[in-house]
mmCIF file of C-alpha atoms in Angstrom:
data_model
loop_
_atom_site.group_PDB
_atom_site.id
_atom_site.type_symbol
_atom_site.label_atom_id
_atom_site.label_comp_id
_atom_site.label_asym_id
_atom_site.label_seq_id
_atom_site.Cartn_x
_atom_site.Cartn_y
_atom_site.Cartn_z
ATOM 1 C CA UNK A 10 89.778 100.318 79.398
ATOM 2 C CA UNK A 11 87.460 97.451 79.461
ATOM 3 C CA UNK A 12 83.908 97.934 81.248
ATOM 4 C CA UNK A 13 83.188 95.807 84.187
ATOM 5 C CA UNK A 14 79.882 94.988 85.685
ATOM 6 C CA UNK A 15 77.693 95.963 88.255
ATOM 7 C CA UNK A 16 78.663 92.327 90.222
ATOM 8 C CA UNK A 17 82.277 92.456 89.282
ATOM 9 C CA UNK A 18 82.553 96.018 90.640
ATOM 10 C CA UNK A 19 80.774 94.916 93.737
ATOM 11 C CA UNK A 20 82.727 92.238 94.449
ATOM 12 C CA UNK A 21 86.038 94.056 94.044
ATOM 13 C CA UNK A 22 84.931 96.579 96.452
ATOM 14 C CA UNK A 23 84.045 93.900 99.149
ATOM 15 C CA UNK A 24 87.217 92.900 98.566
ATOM 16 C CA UNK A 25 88.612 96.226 99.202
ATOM 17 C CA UNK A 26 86.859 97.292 102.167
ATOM 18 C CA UNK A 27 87.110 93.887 103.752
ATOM 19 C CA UNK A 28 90.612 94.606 103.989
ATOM 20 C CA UNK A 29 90.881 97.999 105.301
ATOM 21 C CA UNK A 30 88.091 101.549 106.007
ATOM 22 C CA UNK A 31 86.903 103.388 103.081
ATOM 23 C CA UNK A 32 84.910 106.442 102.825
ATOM 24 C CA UNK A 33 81.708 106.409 100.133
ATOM 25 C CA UNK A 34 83.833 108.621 97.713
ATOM 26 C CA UNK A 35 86.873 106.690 97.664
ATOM 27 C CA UNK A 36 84.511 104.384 96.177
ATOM 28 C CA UNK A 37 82.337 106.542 94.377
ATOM 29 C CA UNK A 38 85.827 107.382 92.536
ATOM 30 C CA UNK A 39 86.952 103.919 91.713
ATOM 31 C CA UNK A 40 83.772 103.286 90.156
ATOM 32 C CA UNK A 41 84.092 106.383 87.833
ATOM 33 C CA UNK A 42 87.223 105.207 86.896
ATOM 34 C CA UNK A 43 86.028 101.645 86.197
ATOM 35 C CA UNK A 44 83.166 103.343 83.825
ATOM 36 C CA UNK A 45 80.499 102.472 85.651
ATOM 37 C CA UNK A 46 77.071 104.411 84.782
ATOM 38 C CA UNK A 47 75.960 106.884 87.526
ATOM 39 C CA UNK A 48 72.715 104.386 88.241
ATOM 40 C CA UNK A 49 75.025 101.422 88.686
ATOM 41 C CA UNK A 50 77.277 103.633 91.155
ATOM 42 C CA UNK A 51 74.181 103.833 93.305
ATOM 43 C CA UNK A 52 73.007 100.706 92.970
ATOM 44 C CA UNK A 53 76.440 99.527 94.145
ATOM 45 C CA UNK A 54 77.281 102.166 96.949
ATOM 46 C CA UNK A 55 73.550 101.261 98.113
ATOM 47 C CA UNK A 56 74.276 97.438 99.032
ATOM 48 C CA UNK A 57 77.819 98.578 100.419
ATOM 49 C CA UNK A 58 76.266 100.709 102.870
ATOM 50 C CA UNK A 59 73.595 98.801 103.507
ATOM 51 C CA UNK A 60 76.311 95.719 104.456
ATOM 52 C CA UNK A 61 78.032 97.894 106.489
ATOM 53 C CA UNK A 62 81.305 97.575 103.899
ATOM 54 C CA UNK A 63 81.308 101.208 103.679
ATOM 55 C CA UNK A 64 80.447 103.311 106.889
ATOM 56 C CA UNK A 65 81.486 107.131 106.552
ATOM 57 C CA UNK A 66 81.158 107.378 110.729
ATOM 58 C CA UNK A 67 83.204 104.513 110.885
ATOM 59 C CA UNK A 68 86.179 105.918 108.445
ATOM 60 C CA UNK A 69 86.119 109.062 110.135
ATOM 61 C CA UNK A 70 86.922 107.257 113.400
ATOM 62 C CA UNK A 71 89.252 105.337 111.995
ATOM 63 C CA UNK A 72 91.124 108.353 110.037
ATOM 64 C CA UNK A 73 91.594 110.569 113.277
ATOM 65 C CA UNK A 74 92.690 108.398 115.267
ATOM 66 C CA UNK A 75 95.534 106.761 112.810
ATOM 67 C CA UNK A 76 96.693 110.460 111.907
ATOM 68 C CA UNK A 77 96.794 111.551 115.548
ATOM 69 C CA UNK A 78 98.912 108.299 116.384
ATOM 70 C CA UNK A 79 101.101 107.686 113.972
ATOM 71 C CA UNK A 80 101.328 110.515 111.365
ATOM 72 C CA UNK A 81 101.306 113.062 114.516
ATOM 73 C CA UNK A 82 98.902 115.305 112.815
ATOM 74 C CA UNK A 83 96.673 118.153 114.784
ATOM 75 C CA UNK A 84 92.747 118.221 114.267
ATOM 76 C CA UNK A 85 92.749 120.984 111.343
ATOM 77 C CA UNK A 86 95.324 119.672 108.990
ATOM 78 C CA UNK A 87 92.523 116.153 109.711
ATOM 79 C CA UNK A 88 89.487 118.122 109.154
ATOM 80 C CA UNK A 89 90.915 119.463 106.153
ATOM 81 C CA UNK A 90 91.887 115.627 104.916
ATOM 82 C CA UNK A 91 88.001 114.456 105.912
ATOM 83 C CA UNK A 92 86.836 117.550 104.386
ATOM 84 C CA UNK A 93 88.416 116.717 100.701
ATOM 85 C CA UNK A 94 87.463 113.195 100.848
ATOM 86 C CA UNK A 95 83.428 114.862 101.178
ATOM 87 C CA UNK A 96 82.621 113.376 104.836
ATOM 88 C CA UNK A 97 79.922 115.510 106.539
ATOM 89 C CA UNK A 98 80.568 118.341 108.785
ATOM 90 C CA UNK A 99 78.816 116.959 111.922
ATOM 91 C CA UNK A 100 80.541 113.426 111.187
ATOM 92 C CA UNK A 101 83.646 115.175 111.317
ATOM 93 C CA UNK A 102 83.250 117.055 114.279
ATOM 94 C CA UNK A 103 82.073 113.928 115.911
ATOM 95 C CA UNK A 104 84.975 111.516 114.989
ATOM 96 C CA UNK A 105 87.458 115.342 116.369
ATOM 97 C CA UNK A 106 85.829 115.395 119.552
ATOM 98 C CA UNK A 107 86.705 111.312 120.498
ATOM 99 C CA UNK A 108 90.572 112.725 120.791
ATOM 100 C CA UNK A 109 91.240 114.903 123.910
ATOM 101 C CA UNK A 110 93.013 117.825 123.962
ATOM 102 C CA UNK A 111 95.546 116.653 126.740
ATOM 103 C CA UNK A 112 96.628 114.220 123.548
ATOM 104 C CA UNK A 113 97.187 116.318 121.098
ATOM 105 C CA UNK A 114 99.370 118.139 123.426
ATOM 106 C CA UNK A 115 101.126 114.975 124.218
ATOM 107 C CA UNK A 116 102.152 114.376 120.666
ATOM 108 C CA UNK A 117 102.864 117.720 119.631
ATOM 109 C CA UNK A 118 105.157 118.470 122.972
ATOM 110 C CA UNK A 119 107.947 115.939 121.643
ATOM 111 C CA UNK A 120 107.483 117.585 118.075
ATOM 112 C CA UNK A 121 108.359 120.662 118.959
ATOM 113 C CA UNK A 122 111.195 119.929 121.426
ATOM 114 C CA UNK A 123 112.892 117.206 118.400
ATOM 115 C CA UNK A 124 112.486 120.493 115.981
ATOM 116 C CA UNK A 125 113.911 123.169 118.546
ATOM 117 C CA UNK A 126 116.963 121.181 118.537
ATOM 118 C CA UNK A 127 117.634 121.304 114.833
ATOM 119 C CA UNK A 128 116.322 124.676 114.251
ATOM 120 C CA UNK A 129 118.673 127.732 113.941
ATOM 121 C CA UNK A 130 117.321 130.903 114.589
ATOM 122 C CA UNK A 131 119.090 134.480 115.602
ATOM 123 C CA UNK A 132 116.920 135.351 118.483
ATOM 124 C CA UNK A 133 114.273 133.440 120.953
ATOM 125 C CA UNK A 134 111.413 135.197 119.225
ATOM 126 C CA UNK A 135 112.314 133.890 115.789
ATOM 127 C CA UNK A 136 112.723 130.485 117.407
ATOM 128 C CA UNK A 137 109.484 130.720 118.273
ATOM 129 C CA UNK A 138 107.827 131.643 114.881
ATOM 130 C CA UNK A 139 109.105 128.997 113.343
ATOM 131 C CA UNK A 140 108.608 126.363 115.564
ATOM 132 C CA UNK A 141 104.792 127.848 115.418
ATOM 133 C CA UNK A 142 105.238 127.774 111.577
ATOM 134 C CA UNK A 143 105.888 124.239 112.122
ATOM 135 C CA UNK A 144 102.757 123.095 114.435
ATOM 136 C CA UNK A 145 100.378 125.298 112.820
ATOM 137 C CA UNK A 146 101.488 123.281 109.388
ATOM 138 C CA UNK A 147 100.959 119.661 111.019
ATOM 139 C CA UNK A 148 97.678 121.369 111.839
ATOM 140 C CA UNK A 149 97.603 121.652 115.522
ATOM 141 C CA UNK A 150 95.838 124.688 116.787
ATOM 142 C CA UNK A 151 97.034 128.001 118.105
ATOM 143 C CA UNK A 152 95.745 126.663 121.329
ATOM 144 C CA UNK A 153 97.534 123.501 121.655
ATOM 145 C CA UNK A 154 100.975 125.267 120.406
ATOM 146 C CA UNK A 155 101.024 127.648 122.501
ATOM 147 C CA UNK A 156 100.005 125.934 125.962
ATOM 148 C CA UNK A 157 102.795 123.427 124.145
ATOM 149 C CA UNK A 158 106.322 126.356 123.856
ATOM 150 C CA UNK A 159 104.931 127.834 127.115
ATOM 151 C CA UNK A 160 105.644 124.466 129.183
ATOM 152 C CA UNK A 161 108.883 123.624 127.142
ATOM 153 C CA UNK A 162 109.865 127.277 127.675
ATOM 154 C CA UNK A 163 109.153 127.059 131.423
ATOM 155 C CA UNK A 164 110.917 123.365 131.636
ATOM 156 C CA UNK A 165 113.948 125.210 130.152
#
C-alpha cells in the first residue's frame, strides 16, 4: 500500500467526519492502516480535535441515542460498544444518563411482547428465562426487564 501524507490524510478525514460522528480511535485506526507514523497521527488527531471534526462527547451522544432508537439496544450492551471503541468512563456514563429509564422500558416492552409470541416454552417459568435471556442479550438491565414481564404479565 502506497503512503499518504500528513495533508492527504487530513483531508480525507474532514471528509469523513463532515459526513457523519467519529470517535478519536476510529481515526486513530484508519491512520494506522494508511501507514502513517505515530507523530503524524498526533499531529493529525490534534487539528481534528481542535476543529471540532472529532469530538469523543459528541460521538458518545450521538451513539446512545441511535442504538436506543433504532437498533433497540439497552445501556450495557452500549457501554460495552463505547467501551471497545476506548471512549472514557465518565464520557460514557454521561452520554447513559441523557436516556431515561421510562425509555428504555418503552422500547424493550414491545420487544419482549413481539418475542413472547414466537417463543415456545413448556411452562411460564421457562417462558420467562428466555425471554430474560433475550433482554439481558440486547443489554437491557435486570431492572428494566423485570419491571418490563411484570407489567406484560399483569396486562395478561
Amino acid at each position: 500500500m502506497n503512503e499518504i501524507t500528513e495533508q492527504e490524510a487530513y483531508s480525507r478525514l474532514t471528509s469523513l467526519c463532515a459526513r457523519a460522528e467519529h470517535c478519536e480511535q476510529e481515526m486513530t485506526e484508519k491512520m494506522r492502516r494508511w501507514g502513517l507514523s505515530d507523530e503524524a497521527q498526533a499531529s493529525v488527531m490534534a487539528r481534528l480535535t481542535a476543529g471540532r471534526f472529532v469530538d469523543n462527547r459528541r460521538y458518545a451522544e450521538a451513539f446512545v441515542r441511535d442504538k436506543v432508537r433504532y437498533s433497540k439496544w439497552g445501556p450495557r450492551k452500549i457501554q460495552q460498544a463505547l467501551w471497545q471503541k476506548h471512549i472514557p468512563d465518565d464520557i460514557i456514563g454521561e452520554a447513559l444518563q441523557a436516556i431515561d429509564f421510562s425509555e428504555y422500558v418503552s422500547i424493550l416492552r414491545p420487544l419482549l411482547q413481539q418475542k413472547r409470541r414466537t417463543t415456545t416454552a413448556k411452562s411460564p417459568y421457562e417462558l420467562q428465562q428466555k425471554l430474560l435471556r433475550f433482554a439481558i442479550g440486547r443489554g437491557f438491565t435486570f431492572d428494566h426487564v423485570r419491571q418490563c414481564l411484570d407489567i406484560s404479565d399483569n396486562e395478561e
